[in-house]
XYZ file of C-alpha atoms in Angstrom:
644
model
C 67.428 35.160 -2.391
C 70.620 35.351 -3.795
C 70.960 37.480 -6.914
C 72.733 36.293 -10.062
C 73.018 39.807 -13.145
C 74.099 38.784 -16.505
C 74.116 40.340 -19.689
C 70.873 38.928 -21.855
C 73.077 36.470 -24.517
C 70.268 37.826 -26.943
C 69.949 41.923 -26.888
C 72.803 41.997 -24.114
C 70.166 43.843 -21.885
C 70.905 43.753 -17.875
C 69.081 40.317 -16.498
C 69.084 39.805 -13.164
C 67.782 36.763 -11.160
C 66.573 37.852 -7.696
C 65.951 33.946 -6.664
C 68.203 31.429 -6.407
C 65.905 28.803 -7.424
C 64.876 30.402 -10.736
C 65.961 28.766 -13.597
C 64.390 30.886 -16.494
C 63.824 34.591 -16.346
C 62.193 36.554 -19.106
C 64.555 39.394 -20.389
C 62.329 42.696 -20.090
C 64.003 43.738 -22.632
C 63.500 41.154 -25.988
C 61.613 38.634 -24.526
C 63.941 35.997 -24.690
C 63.692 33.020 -22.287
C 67.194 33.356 -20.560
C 68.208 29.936 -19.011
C 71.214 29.790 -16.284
C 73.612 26.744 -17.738
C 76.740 25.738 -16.184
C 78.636 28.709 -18.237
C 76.875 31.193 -18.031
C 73.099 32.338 -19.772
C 71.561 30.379 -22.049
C 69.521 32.103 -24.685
C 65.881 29.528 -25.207
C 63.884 31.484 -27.553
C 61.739 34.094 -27.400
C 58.520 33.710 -25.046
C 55.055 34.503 -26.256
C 53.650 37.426 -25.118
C 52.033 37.763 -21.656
C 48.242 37.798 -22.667
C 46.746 40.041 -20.021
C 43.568 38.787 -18.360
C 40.833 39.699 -15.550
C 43.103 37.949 -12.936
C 43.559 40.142 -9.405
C 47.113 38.449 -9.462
C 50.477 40.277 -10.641
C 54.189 40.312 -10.356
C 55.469 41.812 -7.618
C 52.100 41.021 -5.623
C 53.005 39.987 -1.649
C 50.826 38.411 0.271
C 50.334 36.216 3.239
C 50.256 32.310 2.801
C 49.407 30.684 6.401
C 51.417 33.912 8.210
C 54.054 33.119 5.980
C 54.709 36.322 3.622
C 55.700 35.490 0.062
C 55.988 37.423 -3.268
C 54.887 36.154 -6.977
C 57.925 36.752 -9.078
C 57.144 34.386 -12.028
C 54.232 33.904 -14.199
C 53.345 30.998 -16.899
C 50.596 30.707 -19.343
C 49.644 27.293 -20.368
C 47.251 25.427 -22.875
C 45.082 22.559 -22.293
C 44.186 20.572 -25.706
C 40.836 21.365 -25.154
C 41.994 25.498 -25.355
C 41.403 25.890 -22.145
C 44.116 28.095 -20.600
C 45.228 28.792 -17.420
C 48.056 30.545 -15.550
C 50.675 29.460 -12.850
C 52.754 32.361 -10.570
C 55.826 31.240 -9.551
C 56.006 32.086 -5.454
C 58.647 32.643 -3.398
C 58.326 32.579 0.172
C 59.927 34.382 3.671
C 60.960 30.806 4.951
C 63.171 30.075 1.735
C 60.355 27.768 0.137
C 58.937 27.972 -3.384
C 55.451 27.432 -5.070
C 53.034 27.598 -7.884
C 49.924 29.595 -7.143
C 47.422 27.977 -10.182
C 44.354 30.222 -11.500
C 42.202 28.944 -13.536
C 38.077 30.180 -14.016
C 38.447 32.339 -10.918
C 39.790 29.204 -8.772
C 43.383 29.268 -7.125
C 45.668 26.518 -5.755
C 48.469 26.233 -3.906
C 51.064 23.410 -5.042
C 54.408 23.094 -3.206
C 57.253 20.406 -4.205
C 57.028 17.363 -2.288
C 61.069 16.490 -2.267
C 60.086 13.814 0.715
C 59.642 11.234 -2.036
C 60.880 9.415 -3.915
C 60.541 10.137 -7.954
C 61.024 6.047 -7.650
C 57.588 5.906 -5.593
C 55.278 7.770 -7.861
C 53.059 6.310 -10.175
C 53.894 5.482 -13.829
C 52.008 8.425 -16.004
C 50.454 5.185 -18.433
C 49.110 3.172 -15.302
C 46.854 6.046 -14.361
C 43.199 6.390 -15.283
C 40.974 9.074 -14.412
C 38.653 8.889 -11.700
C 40.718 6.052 -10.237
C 42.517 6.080 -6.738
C 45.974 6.310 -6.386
C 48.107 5.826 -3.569
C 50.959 8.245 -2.686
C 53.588 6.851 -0.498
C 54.096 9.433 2.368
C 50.463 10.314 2.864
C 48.652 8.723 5.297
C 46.276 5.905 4.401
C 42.946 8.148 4.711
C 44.973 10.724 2.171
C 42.859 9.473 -0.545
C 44.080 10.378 -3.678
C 41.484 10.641 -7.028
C 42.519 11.216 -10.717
C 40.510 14.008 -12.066
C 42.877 14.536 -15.398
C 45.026 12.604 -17.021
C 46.516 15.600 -20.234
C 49.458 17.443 -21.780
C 50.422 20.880 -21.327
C 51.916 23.405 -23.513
C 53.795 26.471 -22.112
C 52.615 29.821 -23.994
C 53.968 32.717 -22.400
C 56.140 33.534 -19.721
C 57.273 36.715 -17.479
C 59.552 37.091 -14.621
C 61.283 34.190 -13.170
C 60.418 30.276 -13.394
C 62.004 27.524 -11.425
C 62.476 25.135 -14.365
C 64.614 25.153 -17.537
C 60.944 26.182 -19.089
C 61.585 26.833 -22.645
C 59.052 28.700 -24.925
C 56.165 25.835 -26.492
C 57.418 23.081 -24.078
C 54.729 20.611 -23.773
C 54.491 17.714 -21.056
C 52.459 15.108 -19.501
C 50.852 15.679 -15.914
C 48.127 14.229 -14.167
C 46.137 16.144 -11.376
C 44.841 14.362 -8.525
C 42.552 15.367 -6.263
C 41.686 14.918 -2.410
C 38.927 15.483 0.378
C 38.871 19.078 1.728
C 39.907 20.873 -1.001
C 43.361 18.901 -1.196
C 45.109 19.267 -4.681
C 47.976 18.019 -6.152
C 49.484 17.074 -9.614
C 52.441 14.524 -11.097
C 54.748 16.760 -13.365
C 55.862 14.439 -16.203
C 58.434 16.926 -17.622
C 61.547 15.324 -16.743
C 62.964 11.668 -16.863
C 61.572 11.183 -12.870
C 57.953 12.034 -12.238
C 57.823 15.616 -9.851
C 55.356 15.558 -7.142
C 53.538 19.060 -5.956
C 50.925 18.520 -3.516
C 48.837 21.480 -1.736
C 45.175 22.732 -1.515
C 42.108 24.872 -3.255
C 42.345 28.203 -1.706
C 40.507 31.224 -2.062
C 41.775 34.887 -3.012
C 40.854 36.063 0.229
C 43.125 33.270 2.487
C 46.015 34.832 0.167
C 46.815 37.266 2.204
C 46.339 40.389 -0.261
C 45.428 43.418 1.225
C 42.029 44.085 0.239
C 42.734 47.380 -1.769
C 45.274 46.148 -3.572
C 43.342 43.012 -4.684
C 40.193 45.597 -5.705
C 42.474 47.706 -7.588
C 43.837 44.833 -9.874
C 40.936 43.669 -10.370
C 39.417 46.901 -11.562
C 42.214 47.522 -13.307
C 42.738 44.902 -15.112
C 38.987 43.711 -15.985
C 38.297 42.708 -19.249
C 34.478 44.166 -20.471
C 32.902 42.563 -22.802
C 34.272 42.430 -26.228
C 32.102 43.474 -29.617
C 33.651 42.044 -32.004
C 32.482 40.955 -36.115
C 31.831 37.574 -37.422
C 34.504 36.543 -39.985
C 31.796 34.873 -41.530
C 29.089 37.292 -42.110
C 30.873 40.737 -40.213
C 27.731 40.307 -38.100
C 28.120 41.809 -34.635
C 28.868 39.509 -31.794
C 29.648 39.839 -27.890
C 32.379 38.165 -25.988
C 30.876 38.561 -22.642
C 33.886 36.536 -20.801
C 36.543 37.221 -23.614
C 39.210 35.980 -21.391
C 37.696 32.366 -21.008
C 35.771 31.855 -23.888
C 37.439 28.994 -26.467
C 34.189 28.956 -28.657
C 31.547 31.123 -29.787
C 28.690 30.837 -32.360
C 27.341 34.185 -34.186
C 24.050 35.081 -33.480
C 23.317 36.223 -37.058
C 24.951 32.975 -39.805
C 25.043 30.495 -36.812
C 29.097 30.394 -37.599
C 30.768 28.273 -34.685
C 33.684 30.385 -34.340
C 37.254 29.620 -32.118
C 38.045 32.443 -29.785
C 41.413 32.816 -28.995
C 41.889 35.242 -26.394
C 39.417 37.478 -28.975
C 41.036 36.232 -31.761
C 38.066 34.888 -33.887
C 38.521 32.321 -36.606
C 35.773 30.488 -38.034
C 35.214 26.686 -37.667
C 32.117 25.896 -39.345
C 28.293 26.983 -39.992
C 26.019 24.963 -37.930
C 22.140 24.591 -38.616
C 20.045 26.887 -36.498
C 18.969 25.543 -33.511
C 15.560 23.744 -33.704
C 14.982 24.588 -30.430
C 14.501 28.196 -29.201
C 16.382 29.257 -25.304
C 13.147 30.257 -22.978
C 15.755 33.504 -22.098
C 17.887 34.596 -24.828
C 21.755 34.567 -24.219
C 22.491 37.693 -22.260
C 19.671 37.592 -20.144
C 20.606 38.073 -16.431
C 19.443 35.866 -13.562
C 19.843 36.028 -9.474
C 20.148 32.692 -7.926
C 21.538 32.311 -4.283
C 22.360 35.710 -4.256
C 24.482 35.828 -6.799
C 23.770 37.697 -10.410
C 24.434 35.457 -13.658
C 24.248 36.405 -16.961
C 23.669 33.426 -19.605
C 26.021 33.086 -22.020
C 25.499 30.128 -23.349
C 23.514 27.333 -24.328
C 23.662 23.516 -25.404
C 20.932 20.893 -26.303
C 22.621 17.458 -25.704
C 20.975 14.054 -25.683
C 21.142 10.687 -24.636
C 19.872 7.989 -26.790
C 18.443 4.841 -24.552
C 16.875 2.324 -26.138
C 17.073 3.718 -29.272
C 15.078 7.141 -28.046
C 16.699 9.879 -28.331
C 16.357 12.308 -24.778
C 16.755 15.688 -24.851
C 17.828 18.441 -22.676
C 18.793 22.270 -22.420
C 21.525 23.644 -20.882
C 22.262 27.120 -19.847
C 26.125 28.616 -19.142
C 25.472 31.433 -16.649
C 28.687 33.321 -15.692
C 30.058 35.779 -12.770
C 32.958 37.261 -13.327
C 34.276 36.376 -9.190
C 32.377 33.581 -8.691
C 32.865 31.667 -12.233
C 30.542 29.477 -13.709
C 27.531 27.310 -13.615
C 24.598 25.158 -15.455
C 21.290 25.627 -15.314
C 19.803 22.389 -17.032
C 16.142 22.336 -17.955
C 14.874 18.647 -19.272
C 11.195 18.489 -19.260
C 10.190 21.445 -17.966
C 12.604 20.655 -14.990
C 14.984 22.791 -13.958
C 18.146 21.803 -11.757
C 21.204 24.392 -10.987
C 24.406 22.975 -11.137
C 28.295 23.091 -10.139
C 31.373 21.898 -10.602
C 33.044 20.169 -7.227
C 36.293 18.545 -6.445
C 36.939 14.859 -7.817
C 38.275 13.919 -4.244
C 35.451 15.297 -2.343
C 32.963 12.371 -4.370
C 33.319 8.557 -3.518
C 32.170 6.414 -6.313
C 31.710 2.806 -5.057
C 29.525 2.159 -8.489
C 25.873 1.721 -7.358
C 26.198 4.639 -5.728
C 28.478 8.073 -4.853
C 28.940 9.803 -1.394
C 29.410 13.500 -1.567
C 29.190 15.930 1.441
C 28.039 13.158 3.809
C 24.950 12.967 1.870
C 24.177 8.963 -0.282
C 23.345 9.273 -4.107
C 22.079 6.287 -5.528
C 22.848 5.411 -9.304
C 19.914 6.600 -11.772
C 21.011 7.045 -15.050
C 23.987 5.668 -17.011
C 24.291 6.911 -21.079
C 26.250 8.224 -23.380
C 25.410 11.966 -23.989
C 26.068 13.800 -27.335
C 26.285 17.806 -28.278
C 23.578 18.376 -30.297
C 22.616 22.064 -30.721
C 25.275 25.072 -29.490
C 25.106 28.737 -29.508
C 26.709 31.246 -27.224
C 30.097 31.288 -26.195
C 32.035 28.308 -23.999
C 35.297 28.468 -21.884
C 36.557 25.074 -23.873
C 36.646 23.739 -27.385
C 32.864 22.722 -27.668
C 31.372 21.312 -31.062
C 28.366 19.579 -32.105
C 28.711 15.806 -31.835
C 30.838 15.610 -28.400
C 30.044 12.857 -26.445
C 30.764 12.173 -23.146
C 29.594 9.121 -20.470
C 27.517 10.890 -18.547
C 26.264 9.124 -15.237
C 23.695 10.399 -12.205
C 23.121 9.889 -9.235
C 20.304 11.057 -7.621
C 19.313 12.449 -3.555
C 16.151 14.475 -3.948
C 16.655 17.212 -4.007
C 20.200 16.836 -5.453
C 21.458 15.115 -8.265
C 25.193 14.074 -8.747
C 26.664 13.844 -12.441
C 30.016 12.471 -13.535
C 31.409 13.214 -17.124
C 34.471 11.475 -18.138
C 36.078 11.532 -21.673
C 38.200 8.423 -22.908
C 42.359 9.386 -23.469
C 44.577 6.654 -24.604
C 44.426 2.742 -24.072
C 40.453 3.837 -23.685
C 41.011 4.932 -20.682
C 39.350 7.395 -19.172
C 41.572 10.835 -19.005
C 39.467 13.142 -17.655
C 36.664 12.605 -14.654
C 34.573 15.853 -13.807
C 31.957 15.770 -11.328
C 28.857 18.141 -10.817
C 26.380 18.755 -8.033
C 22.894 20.117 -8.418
C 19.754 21.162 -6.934
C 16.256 20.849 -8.043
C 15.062 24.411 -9.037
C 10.452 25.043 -9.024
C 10.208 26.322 -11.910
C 8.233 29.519 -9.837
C 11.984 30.206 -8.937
C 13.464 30.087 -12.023
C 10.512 32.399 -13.475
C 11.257 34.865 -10.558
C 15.306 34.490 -11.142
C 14.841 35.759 -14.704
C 12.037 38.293 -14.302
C 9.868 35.798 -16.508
C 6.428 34.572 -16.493
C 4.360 31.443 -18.154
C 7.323 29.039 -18.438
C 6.411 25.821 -19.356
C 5.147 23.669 -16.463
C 6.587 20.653 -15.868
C 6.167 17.181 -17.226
C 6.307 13.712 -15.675
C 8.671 13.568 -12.385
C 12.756 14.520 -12.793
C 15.217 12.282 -11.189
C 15.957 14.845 -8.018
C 12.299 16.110 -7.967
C 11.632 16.137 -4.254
C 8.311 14.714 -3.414
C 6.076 17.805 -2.970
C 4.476 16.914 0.041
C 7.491 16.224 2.062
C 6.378 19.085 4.967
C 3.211 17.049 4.995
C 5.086 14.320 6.821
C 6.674 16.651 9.495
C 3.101 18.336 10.013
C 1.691 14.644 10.830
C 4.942 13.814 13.160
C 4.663 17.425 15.230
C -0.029 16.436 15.496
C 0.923 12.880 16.860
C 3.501 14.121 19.481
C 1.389 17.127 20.079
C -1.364 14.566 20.474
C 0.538 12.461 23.201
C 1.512 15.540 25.180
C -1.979 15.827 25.514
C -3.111 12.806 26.406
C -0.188 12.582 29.205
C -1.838 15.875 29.994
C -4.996 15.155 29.842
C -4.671 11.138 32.216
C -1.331 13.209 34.427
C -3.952 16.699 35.367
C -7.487 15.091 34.959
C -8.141 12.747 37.779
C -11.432 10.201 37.910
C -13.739 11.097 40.744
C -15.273 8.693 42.837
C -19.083 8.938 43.673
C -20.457 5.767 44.843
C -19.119 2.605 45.955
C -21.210 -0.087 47.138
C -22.291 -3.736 47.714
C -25.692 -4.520 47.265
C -28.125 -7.322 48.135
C -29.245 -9.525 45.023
C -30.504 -12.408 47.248
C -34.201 -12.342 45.898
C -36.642 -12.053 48.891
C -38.830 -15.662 49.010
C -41.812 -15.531 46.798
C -40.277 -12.820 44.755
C -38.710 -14.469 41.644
C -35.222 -14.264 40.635
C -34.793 -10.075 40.514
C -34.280 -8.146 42.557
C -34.412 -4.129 42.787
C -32.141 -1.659 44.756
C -31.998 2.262 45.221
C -28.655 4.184 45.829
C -29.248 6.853 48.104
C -29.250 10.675 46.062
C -25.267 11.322 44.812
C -24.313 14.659 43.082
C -23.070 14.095 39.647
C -20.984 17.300 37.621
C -21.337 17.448 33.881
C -19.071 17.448 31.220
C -17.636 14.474 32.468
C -18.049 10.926 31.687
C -19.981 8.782 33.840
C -18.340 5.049 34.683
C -20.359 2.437 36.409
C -18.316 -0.772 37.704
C -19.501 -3.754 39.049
C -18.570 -7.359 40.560
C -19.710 -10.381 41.289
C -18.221 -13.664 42.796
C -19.858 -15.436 39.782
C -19.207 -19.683 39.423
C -20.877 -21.176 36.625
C -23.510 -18.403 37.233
C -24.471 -15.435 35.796
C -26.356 -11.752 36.801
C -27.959 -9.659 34.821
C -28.451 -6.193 35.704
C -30.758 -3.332 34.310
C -29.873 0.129 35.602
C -31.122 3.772 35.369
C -29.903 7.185 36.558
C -33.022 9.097 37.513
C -32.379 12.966 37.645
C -34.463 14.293 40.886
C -35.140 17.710 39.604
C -36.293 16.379 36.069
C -37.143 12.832 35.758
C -34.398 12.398 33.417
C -32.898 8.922 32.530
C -30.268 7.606 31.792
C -30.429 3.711 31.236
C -27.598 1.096 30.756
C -28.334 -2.713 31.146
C -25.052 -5.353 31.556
C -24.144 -8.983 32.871
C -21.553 -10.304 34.661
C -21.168 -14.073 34.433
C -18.446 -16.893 34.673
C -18.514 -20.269 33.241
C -15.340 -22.760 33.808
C -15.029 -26.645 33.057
C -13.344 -29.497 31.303
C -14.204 -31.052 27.972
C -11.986 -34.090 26.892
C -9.363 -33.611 29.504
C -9.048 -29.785 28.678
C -9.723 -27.253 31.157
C -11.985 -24.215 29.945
C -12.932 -20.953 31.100
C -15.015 -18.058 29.925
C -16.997 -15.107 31.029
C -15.968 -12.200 33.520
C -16.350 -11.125 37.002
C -16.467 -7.545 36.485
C -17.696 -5.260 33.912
C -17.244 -1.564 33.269
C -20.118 0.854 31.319
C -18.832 4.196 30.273
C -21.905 6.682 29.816
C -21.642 10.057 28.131
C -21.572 12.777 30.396
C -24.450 13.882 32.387
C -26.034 17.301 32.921
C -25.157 18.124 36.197
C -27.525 17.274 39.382
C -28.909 15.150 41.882
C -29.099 11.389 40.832
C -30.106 8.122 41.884
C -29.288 4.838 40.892
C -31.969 2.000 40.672
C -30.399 -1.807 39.892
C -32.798 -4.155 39.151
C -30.986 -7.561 39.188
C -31.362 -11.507 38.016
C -29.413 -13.876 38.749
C -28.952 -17.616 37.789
C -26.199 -20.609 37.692
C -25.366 -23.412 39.509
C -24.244 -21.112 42.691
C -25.691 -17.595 41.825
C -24.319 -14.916 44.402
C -25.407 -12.802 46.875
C -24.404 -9.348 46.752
C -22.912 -7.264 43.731
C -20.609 -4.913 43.890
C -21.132 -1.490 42.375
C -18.992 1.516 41.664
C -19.833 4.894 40.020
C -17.436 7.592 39.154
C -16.443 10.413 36.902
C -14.003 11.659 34.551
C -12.618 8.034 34.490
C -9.914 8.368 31.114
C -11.098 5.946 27.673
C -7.962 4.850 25.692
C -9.804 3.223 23.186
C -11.150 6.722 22.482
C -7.614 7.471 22.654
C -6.661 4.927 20.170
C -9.771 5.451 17.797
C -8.775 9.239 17.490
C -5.158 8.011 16.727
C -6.326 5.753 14.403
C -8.250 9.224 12.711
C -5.052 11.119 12.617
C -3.071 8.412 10.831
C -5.532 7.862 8.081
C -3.981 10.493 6.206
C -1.009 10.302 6.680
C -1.061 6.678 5.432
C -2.838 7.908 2.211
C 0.197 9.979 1.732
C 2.496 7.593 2.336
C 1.005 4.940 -0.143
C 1.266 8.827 -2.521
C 4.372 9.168 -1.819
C 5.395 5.488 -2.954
C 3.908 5.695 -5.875
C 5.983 8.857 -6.415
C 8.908 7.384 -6.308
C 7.864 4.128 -8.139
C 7.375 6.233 -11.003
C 10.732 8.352 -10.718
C 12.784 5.184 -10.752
C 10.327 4.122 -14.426
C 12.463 6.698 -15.648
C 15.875 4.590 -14.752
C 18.310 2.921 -17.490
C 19.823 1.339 -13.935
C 17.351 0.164 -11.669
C 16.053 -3.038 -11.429
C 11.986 -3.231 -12.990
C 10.677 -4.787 -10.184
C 12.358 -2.186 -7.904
C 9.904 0.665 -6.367
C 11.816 2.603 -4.408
């Protein structure tokens, strides 16, 4: 730093510069903006005065940017046309850099001069369009650039040092763009060149503060609520976030009021609101651990095919965290919040946030209809933005732009939400008997999701037992044998045969094979199980036959060899087998082969109880689809034949 003292050309107070890229300093003194010019100081006008809000941030503040220590030693007030307003500290840092150090609704960002390019090589401020891409020469191709504003500034107030010829009520052109991971930068239109400052969303905490100091400011210089009187009716109103709030609407004449840093003028009466908040404004809710109070609340519409569609809105505030929406349409609720243009891709049909796919439901215009409660920007009945979703139960996806000049669209904001139960939202505000929900919302997730994961952990708990259950349970062999079917002469065509006594356990199955070296023949065979201790039986009658030929040059075949009987499982005991056997054909056989075991596995029973578990899951499935078949009824976008 290198510094410059001077005589203030307006009170002829001491000024001294203590950077030598400062341009403007405030005198302390009168509150003139006192430029350095070629000859000397440069008296500008006087500066506003400093309005002093909640913000942790102050001159003469040091902190830590990336281990590199820095000090904020200048500090601008600006004013969106919407009335928004937001403030910029002037850094300097240890390594001879500068920066601006943005705060606006609780959010900071770093911006630092890009002098590596060219003013030459920087977009035009009229061929930009918000939510467009832009490319920046000297980022690398995957830098990809968005256009969340397109807007004019005006400078309100000023303190300390700033590194431009800033003079009080200056107004200029500037465009902020936005990138993935929280990059952040804007075109400065102020001079003949475009200026280029490109950095990132931080946080207060990566600023390097120490931690009392940041508490302290912040205690000291919160802002409580305000109670102030209507100008309308001298009812009594409440400013809950007095430093943010542009508009306000009395709770007692319905007066829509502008609040200017507290300063309350009146705008117009609107009608009551037909439609009555389910909490009034005020009313504290904990979502996500976080405590919001509402303070405000809009009913907007979208008209589609000539019906009008309503909604609520509700502002709920936090004095760290900021802001957020909770939106209620049909007894739905969803929670909402703003995120970064650049962190959204919009290929049209669909949007990409957070590695997650939205697909396009909803494109309308939506209109203001009903306000009350107080708003950190210039709302009014009858604002209309495009309003467009995209939906990934449970999240939805919402872009708002506003048309500028050359209808083009200036501004581009996009919102992420999640769907809320309304149980939640009843246990949030400490409520009960809400409203229950009507038809499906566009992010409803289908309530019997966990259904599918319960049916995907039975069937692979179902084939780790069966592996089990064929792996650990082995078939036990009892009798194997080839018997005599050659009828004795005189007898007929059967004949009869008597296994000798065979021990079978119980509670397993009982599998009887047998063979035959069948040709054009067949046997029949009628069996029984006798129990020795009890005369029990236990019958089971099968053929085994095989026919083969040609018919018109074609070769044929049918009929099998072998055949296999499963029998349920026997009480255990001491068995015999009796075969009584017939046989016919063109060359009937001799012997037949016979085999008896146990625990032999069944995969059709396997199969049949598969077939059981997926019945329902099917059902659900077919549920499901018609879930979603009447979700996507509800879209302006999708095609009518589509059901998914």
């Amino acid at each position: 730093m290198s510094p410059a003292a001077a005589s203030c050309p307006a009170c002829a107070a001491p000024v001294e510069f203590r950077t030598g890229d400062a341009a403007v300093k405030r005198c302390s003194f009168c509150g003139s903006a006192i430029a350095r010019a070629d000859r000397g100081l440069e008296d500008l006008g006087k500066y506003g005065a400093v309005v002093e809000t909640d913000s942790p941030l102050a001159l003469g503040l040091k902190g830590v940017w990336q281990g590199i220590p820095f000090e904020l030693v200048g500090r601008a007030q600006l004013a969106h046309p919407s009335g928004a307003v937001w403030e910029e500290w002037f850094a300097w840092l240890s390594d001879g850099r500068w920066g601006w150090l943005a705060e606006a609704q609780g959010r900071f960002t770093w911006t630092f001069p890009e002098r590596r390019i060219a003013s030459n090589d920087l977009p035009a401020l009229d061929s930009l369009e918000a939510g467009a891409s832009v490319a920046i020469p000297g980022f690398p191709p995957h830098a990809r650039w968005v256009v969340a504003e397109v807007s004019t500034a005006t400078l309100t107030a000023a303190d300390g040092e700033i590194p431009y010829r800033a003079a009080p009520g200056e107004t200029y052109d500037f465009a902020d763009l936005s990138g993935p991971g929280g990059a952040f930068a804007t075109l400065d239109y102020s001079e003949d060149q475009p200026l280029l400052f490109a950095g990132r969303v931080t946080t207060l905490e990566a600023l390097g503060f120490a931690p009392d100091v940041v508490a302290r400011g912040r205690e000291a210089r919160a802002i409580g609520a305000l109670k102030l009187s209507c100008p309308k009716c001298a009812g009594a109103l409440e400013l809950r976030a007095p430093d943010a709030t542009q508009r306000v609407t009395c709770p007692s004449c319905g007066a829509l009021l502008d609040a200017d840093r507290g300063q309350l003028k009146l705008l117009r009466v609107l009608e009551r609101p037909r439609r009555k908040p389910f909490v009034p404004i005020g009313a504290r809710a904990a979502f996500d651990g976080t405590t919001w109070t509402v303070i405000g609340y809009l009913v907007r519409s979208a008209k589609i095919g000539g019906i009008d569609y309503p909604w609520e809105e509700y502002l709920l505030w936090e004095r760290v965290v900021g802001f957020r929406w909770l939106v209620r349409s049909d007894g739905h609720f969803s929670l909402v919040e703003q995120v970064p243009v650049g962190e959204v891709v919009d290929s049209g049909a669909a949007a990409y946030h957070d590695a997650r796919a939205y697909r396009m439901f909803q494109d309308a215009p939506a209109r203001v209809d009903e306000v009350a409660g107080e708003f950190p920007w210039k709302v009014a009945v009858g604002e209309r933005v495009r309003a467009v979703d995209f939906v990934s139960p449970p999240f939805v996806l919402s872009r708002e732009s506003t048309k500028g000049g050359k209808e083009r669209d200036a501004e581009v904001t996009w919102s992420h939400g999640r769907y809320v139960p309304v149980g939640e939202v009843e246990r949030a505000f400490g409520v009960e008997g809400l409203d229950r929900p009507v038809g499906i919302a566009p992010n409803q997730p289908y309530p019997h999701d966990g259904f599918f994961r319960f049916a995907a952990w039975a069937a692979a708990g179902w084939l780790v037992l069966l592996l089990a259950v064929t792996t650990i349970v082995r078939p036990t062999s009892v009798l194997t044998d080839s018997v005599d079917i050659t009828p004795a002469t005189g007898s007929g065509v059967s004949t009869v045969w008597f296994s000798p006594p065979m021990r079978l356990s119980g509670g397993k199955n009982l599998v009887v094979d047998l063979w035959a070296g069948v040709d054009n023949a067949w046997v029949w065979v009628e069996g029984d199980f006798f129990e020795t201790a009890t005369g029990r039986v236990i019958p089971f009658s099968t053929g085994v036959d095989y026919w083969y030929g040609s018919d018109g040059g074609e070769r044929w075949s049918e009929g099998t060899r072998k055949r296999r009987i499963y029998l349920s499982a026997p009480a255990s005991g001491e068995y015999t087998l009796r075969l009584e056997t017939e046989r016919g054909g063109a060359q009937p056989p001799d012997r037949l082969g016979v085999k008896v075991a146990q625990g032999v596995a069944r995969f059709t029973h396997a199969l049949a109880a598969l077939a059981l578990l997926l019945v329902v899951p099917i059902g659900v499935l077919f549920h499901r689809s018609a879930f979603e078949r009447r979700r996507w009824e509800e879209s302006n976008v999708a095609p009518e034949e589509d059901d998914a």
